[in-house]
PDB file of C-alpha atoms in Angstrom:
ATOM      1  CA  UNK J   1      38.772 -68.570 -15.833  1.00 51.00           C
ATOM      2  CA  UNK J   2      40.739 -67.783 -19.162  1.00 74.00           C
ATOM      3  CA  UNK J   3      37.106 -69.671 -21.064  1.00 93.00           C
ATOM      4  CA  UNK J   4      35.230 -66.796 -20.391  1.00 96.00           C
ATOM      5  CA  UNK J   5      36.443 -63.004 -20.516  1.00 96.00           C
ATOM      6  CA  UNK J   6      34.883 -59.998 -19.213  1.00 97.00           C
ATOM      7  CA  UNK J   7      36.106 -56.288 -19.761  1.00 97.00           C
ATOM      8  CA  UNK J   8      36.352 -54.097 -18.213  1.00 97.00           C
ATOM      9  CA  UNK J   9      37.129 -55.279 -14.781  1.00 95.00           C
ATOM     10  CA  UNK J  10      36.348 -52.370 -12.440  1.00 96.00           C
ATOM     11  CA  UNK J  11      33.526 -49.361 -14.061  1.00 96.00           C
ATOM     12  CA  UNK J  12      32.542 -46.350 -12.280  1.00 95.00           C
ATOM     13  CA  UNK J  13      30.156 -44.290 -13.877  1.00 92.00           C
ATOM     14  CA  UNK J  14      27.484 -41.573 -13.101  1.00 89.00           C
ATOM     15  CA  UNK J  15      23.992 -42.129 -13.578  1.00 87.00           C
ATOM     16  CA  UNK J  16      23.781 -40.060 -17.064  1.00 86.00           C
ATOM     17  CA  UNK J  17      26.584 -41.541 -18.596  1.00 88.00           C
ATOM     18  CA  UNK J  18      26.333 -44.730 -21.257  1.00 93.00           C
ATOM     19  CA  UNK J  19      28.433 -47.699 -21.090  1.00 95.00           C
ATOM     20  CA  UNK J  20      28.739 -51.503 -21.932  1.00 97.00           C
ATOM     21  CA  UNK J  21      29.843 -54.363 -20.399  1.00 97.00           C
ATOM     22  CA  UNK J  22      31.532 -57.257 -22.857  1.00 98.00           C
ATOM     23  CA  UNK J  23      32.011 -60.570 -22.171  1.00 98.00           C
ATOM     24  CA  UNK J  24      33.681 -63.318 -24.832  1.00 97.00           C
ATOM     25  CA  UNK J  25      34.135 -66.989 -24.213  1.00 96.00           C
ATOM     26  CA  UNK J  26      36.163 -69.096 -25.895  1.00 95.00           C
ATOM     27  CA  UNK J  27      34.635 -72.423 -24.800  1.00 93.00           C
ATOM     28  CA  UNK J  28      32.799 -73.363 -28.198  1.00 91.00           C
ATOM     29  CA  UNK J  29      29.095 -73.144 -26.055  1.00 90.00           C
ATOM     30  CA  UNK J  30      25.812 -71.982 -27.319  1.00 87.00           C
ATOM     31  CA  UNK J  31      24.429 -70.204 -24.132  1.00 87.00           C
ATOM     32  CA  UNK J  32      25.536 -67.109 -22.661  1.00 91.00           C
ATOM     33  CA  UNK J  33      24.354 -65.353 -19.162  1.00 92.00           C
ATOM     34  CA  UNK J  34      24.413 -62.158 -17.282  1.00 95.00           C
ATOM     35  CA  UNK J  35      24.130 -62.200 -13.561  1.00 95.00           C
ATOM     36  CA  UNK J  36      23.993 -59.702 -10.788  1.00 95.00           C
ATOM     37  CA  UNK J  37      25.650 -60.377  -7.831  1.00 94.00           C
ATOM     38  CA  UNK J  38      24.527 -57.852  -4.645  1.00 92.00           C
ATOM     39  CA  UNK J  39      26.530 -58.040  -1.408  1.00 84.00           C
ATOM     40  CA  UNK J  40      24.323 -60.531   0.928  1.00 74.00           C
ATOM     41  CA  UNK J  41      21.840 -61.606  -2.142  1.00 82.00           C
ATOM     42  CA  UNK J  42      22.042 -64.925  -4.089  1.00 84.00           C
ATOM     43  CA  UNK J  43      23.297 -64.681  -7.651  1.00 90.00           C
ATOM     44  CA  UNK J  44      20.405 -63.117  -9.612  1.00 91.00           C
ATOM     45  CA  UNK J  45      20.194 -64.264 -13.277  1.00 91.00           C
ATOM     46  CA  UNK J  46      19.320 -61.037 -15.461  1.00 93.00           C
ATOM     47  CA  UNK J  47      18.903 -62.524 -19.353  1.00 91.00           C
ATOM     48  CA  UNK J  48      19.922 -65.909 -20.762  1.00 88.00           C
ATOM     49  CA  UNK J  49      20.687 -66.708 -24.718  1.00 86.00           C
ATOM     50  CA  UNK J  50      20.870 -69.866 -26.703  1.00 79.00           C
ATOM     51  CA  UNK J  51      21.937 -69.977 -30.085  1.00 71.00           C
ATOM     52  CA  UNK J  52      22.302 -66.185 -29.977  1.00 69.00           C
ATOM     53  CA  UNK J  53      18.324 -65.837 -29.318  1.00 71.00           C
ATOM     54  CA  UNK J  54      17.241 -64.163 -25.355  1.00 73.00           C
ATOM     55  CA  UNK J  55      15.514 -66.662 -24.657  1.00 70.00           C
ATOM     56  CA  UNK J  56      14.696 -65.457 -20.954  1.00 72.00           C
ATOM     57  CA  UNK J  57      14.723 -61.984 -19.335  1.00 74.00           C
ATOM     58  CA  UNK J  58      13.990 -61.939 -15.434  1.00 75.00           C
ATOM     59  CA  UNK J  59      12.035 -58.680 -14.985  1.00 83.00           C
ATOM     60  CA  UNK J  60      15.283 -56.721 -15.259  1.00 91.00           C
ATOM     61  CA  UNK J  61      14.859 -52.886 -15.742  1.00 92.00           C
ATOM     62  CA  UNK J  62      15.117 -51.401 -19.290  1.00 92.00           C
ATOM     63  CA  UNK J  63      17.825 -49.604 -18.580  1.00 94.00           C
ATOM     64  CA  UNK J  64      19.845 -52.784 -18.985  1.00 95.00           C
ATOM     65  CA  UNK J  65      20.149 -53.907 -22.731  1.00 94.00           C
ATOM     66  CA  UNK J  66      21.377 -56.988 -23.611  1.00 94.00           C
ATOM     67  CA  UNK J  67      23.263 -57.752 -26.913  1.00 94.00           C
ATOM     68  CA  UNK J  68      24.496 -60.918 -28.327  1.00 93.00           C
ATOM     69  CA  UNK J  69      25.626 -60.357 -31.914  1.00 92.00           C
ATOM     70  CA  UNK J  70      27.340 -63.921 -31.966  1.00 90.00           C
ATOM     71  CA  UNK J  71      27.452 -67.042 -29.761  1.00 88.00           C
ATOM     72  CA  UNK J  72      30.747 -65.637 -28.552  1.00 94.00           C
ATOM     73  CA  UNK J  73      30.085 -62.428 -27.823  1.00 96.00           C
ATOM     74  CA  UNK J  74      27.989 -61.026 -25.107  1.00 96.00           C
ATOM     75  CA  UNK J  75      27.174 -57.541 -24.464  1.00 97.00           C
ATOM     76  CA  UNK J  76      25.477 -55.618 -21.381  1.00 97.00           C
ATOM     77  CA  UNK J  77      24.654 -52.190 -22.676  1.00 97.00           C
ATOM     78  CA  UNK J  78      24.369 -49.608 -19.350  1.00 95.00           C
ATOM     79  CA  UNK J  79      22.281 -46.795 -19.604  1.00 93.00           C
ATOM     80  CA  UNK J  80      20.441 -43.854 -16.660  1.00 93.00           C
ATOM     81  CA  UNK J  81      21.897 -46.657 -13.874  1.00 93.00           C
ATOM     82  CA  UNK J  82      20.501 -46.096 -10.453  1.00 93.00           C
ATOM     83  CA  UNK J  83      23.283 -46.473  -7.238  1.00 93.00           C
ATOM     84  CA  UNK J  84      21.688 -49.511  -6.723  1.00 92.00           C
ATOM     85  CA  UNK J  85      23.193 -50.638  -9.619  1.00 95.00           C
ATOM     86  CA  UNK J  86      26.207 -51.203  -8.289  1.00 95.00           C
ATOM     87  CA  UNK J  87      27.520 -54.689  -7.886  1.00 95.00           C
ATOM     88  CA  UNK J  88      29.500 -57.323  -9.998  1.00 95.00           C
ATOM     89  CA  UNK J  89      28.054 -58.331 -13.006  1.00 97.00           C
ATOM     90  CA  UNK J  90      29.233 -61.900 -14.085  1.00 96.00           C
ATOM     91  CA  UNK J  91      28.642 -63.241 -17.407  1.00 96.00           C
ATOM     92  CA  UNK J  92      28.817 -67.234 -17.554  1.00 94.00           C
ATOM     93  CA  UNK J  93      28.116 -69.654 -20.581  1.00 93.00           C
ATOM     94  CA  UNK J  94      27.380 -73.729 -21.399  1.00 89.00           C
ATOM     95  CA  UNK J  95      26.520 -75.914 -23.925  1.00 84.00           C
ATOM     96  CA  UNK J  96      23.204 -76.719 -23.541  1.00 73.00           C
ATOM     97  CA  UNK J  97      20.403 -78.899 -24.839  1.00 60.00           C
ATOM     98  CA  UNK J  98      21.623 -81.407 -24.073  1.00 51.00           C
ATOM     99  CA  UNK J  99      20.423 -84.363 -21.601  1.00 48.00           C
ATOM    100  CA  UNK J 100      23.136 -84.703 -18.867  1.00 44.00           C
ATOM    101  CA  UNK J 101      26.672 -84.946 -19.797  1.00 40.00           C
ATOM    102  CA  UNK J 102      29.503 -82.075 -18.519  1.00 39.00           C
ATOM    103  CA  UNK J 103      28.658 -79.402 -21.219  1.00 47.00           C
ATOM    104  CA  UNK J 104      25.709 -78.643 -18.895  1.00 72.00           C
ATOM    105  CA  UNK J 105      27.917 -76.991 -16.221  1.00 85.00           C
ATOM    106  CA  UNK J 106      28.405 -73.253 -16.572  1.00 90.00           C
ATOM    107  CA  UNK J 107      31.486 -71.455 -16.438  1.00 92.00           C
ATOM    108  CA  UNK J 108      32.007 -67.982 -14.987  1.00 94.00           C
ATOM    109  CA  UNK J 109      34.084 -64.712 -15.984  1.00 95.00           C
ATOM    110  CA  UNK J 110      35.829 -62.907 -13.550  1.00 94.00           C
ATOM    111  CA  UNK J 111      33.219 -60.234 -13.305  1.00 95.00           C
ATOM    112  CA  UNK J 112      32.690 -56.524 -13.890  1.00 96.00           C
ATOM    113  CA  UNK J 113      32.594 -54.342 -10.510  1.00 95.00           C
ATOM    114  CA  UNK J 114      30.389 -51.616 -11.025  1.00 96.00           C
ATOM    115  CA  UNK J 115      29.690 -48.568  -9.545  1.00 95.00           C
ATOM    116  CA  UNK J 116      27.363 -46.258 -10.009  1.00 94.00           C
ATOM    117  CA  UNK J 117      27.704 -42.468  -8.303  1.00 92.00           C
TER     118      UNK J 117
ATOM    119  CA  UNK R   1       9.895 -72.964  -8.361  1.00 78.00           C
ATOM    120  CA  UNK R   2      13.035 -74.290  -7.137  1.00 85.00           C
ATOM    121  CA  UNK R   3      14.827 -73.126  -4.378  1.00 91.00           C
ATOM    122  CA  UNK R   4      18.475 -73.476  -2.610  1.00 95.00           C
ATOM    123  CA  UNK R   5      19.087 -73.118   0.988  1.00 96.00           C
ATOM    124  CA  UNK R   6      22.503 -72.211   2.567  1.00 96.00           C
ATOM    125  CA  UNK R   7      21.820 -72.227   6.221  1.00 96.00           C
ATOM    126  CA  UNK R   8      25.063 -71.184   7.538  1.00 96.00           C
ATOM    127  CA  UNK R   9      26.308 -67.799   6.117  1.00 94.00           C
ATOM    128  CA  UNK R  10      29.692 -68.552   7.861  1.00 97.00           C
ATOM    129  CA  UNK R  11      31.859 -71.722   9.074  1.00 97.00           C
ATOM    130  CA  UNK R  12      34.909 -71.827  10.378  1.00 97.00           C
ATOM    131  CA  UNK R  13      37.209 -74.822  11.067  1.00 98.00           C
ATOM    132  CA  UNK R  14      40.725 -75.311  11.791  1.00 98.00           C
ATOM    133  CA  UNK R  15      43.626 -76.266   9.041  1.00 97.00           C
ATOM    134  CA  UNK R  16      43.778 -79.803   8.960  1.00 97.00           C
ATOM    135  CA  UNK R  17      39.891 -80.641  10.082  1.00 98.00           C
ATOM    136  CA  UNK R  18      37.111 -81.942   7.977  1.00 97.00           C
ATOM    137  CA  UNK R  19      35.039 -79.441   6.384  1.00 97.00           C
ATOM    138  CA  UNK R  20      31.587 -79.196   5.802  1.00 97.00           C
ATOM    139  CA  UNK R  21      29.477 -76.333   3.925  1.00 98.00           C
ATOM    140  CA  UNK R  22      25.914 -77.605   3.993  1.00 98.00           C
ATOM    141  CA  UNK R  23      23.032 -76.674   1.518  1.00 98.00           C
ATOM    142  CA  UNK R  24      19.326 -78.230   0.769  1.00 97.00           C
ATOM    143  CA  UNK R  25      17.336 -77.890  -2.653  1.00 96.00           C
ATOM    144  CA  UNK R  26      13.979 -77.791  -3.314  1.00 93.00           C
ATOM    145  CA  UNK R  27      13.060 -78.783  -7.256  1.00 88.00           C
ATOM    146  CA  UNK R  28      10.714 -81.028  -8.880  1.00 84.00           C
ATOM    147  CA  UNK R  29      12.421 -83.695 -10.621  1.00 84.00           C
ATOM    148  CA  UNK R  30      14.982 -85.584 -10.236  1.00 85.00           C
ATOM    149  CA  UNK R  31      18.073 -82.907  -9.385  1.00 89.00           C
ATOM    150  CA  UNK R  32      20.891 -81.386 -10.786  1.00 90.00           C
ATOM    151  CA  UNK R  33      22.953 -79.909  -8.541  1.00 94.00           C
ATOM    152  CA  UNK R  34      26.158 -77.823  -8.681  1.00 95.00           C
ATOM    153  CA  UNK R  35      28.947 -76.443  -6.043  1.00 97.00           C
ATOM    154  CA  UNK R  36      30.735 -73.524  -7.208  1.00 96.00           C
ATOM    155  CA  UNK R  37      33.706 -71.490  -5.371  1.00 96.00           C
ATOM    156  CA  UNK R  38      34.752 -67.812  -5.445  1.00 95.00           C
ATOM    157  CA  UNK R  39      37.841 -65.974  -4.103  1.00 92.00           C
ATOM    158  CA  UNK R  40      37.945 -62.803  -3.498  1.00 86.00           C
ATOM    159  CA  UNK R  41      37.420 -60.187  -6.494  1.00 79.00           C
ATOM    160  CA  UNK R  42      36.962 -63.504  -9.229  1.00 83.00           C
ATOM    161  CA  UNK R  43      34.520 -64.964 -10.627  1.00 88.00           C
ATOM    162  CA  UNK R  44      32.268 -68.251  -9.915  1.00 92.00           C
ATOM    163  CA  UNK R  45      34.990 -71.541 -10.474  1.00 94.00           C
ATOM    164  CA  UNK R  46      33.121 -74.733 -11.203  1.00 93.00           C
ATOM    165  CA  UNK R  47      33.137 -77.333  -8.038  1.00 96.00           C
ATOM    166  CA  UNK R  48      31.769 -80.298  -8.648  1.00 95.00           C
ATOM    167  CA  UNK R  49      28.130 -81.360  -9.363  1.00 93.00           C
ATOM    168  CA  UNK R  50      25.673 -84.209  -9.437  1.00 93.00           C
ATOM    169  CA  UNK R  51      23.393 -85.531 -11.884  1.00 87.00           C
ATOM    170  CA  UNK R  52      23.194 -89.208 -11.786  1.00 84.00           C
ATOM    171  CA  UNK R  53      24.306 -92.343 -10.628  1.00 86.00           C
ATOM    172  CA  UNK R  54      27.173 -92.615  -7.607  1.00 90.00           C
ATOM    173  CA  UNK R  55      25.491 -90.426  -4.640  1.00 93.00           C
ATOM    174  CA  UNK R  56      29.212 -89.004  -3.226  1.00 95.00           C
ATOM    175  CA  UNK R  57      30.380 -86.809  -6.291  1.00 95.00           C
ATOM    176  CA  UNK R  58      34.192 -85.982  -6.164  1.00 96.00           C
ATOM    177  CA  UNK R  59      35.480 -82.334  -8.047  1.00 94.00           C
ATOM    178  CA  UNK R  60      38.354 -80.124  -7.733  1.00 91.00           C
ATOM    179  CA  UNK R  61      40.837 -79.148  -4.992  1.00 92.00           C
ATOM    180  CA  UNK R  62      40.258 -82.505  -2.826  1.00 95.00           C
ATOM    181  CA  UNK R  63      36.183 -81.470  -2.230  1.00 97.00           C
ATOM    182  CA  UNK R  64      33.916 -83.974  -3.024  1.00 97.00           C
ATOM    183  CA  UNK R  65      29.937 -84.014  -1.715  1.00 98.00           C
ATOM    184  CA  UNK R  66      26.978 -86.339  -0.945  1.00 96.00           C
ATOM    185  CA  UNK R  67      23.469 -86.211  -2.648  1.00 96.00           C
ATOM    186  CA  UNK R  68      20.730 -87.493  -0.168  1.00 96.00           C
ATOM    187  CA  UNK R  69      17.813 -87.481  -1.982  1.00 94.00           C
ATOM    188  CA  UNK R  70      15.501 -88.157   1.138  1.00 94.00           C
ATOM    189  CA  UNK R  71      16.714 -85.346   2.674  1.00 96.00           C
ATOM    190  CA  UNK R  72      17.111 -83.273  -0.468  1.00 96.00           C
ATOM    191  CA  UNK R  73      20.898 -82.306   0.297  1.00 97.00           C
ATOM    192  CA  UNK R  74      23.853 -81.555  -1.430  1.00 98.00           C
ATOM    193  CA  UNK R  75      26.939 -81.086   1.295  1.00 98.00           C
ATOM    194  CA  UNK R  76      30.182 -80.244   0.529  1.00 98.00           C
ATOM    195  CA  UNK R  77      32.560 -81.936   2.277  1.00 98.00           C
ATOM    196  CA  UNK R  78      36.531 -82.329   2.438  1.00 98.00           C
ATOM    197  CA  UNK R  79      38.138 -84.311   4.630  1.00 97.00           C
ATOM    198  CA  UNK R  80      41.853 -81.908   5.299  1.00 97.00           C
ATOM    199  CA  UNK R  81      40.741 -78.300   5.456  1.00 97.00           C
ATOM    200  CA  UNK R  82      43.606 -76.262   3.924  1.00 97.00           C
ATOM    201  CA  UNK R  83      43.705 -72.525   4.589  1.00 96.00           C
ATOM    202  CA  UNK R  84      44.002 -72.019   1.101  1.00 95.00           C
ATOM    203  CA  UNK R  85      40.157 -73.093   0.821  1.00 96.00           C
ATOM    204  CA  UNK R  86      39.087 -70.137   2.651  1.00 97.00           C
ATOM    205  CA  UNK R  87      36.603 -68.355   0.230  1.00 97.00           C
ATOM    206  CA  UNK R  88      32.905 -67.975  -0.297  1.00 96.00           C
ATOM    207  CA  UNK R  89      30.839 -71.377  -1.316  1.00 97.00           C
ATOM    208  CA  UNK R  90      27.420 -71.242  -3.569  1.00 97.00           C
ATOM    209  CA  UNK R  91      25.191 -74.580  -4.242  1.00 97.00           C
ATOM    210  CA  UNK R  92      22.686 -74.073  -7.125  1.00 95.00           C
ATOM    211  CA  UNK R  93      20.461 -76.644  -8.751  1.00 93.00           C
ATOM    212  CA  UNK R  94      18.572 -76.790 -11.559  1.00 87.00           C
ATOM    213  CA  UNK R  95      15.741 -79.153 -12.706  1.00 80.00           C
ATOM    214  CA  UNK R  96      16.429 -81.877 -15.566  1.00 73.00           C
ATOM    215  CA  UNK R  97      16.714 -81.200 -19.484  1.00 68.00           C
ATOM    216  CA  UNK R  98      12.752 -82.087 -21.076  1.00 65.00           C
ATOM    217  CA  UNK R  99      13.158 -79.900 -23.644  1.00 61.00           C
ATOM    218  CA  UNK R 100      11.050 -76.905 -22.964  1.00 59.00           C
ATOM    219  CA  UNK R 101      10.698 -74.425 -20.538  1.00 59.00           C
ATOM    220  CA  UNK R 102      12.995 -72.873 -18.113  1.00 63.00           C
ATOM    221  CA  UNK R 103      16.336 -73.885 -17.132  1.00 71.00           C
ATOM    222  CA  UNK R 104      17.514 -71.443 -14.744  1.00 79.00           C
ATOM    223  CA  UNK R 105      20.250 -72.594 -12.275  1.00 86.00           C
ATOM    224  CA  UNK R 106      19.307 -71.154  -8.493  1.00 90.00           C
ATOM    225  CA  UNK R 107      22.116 -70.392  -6.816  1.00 93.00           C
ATOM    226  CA  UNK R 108      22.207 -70.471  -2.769  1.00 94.00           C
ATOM    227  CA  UNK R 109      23.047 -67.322  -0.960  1.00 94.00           C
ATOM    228  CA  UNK R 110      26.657 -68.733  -0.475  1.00 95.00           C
ATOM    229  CA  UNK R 111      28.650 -69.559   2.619  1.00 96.00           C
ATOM    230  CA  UNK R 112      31.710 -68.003   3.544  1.00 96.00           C
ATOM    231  CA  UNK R 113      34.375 -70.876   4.572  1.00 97.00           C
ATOM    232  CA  UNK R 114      37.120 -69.164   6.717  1.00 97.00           C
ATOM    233  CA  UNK R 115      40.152 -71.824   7.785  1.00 97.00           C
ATOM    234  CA  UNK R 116      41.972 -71.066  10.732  1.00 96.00           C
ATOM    235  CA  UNK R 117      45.823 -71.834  10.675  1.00 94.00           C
TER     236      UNK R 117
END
């Protein structure tokens, strides 16, 4: 888990209030991830990046704003959440482009529990 | 669209017993396919997964599982449960590298493995 860091760990926040999620990895890869993970719902992937360029955003509300300034560095910016917010936001990364080979697996963070009031 | 289907949301076998967490994939292409574990209050750790070549895969902790392509499953198997393996299970699958398009991994709803001493 020490590849990929996420901070902070546990967020509470009201539903004015800004915040940001940041997640670095330390893996050498080119793609970076946020995911949402709801009690009893399969991971759901919010916004990919390769080579520091979104390169897909699943219908996620604007008031989550992704920003990756570097292919190390991965931010969730966190703004007018809704209580259904809450949940733990993982951010995961891999090497991709490439045709088979172990670079293709991603690797998780530990996750940012969030909740919103 | 791909899919991943986890049909047991809970199994429970005694320390010592062989273990099996079962999932199914839907994807067109030829597979890849992925077992990840989480413990409580961490983050998605890496199994095992398949892409090609020998059908029974072998990963971390003593787990190892068997692609069956004409039934379009992925188990998870281990043959010595250990109560230490208790945690919650996700399959996910994604379709091959072609070089365009979409490469989201899918990610089952996860099963919750509980060992009994």
């Amino acid at each position: 888990e020490t590849g990929v860091t996420q901070t902070p760990r546990h967020l509470v926040m009201g539903m004015t209030n800004k915040k940001s999620l940041k997640c670095e990895q330390h893996l050498g890869h080119n793609a970076m991830y946020w995911y949402k993970q709801s009690a009893k719902k399969p991971l759901e992937l919010m916004f990919v990046y390769n080579f520091k360029e979104q390169t897909e955003n699943n219908s996620v509300p604007s008031r989550f704003s992704p920003e990756c300034p570097n292919s190390s560095h991965l931010f969730l910016h966190l703004h007018t959440l809704q209580p259904e917010d809450s949940a733990l936001y993982l951010c995961a990364s891999s090497q991709d482009g490439e045709a088979g080979g172990p670079r293709e697996t991603q690797y998780f963070g530990p996750g940012t529990r969030l909740l919103v009031l | 669209a791909q899919s991943v289907a986890q049909p047991e949301d809970q199994v429970n076998v005694a320390e010592g017993n062989p273990l099996t967490v079962k999932c199914t994939y839907s994807v067109s292409g030829n597979p890849y396919l992925f077992w990840y574990v989480q413990y409580p209050n961490r983050g998605l750790q890496f199994l095992l997964k398949y892409i090609t070549g020998d059908n029974l895969v072998k990963g971390s902790y003593g787990f190892e599982a068997e692609f069956n392509k004409s039934q379009t499953s992925f188990h998870l198997k281990k043959p010595s449960a250990l109560v230490s393996d208790s945690a919650l299970y996700f399959c996910a699958v994604r379709r091959p590298y072609s070089g365009a398009g979409s490469y989201q991994l899918t990610f089952g709803k996860g099963t919750k493995l509980s060992v009994i001493p």
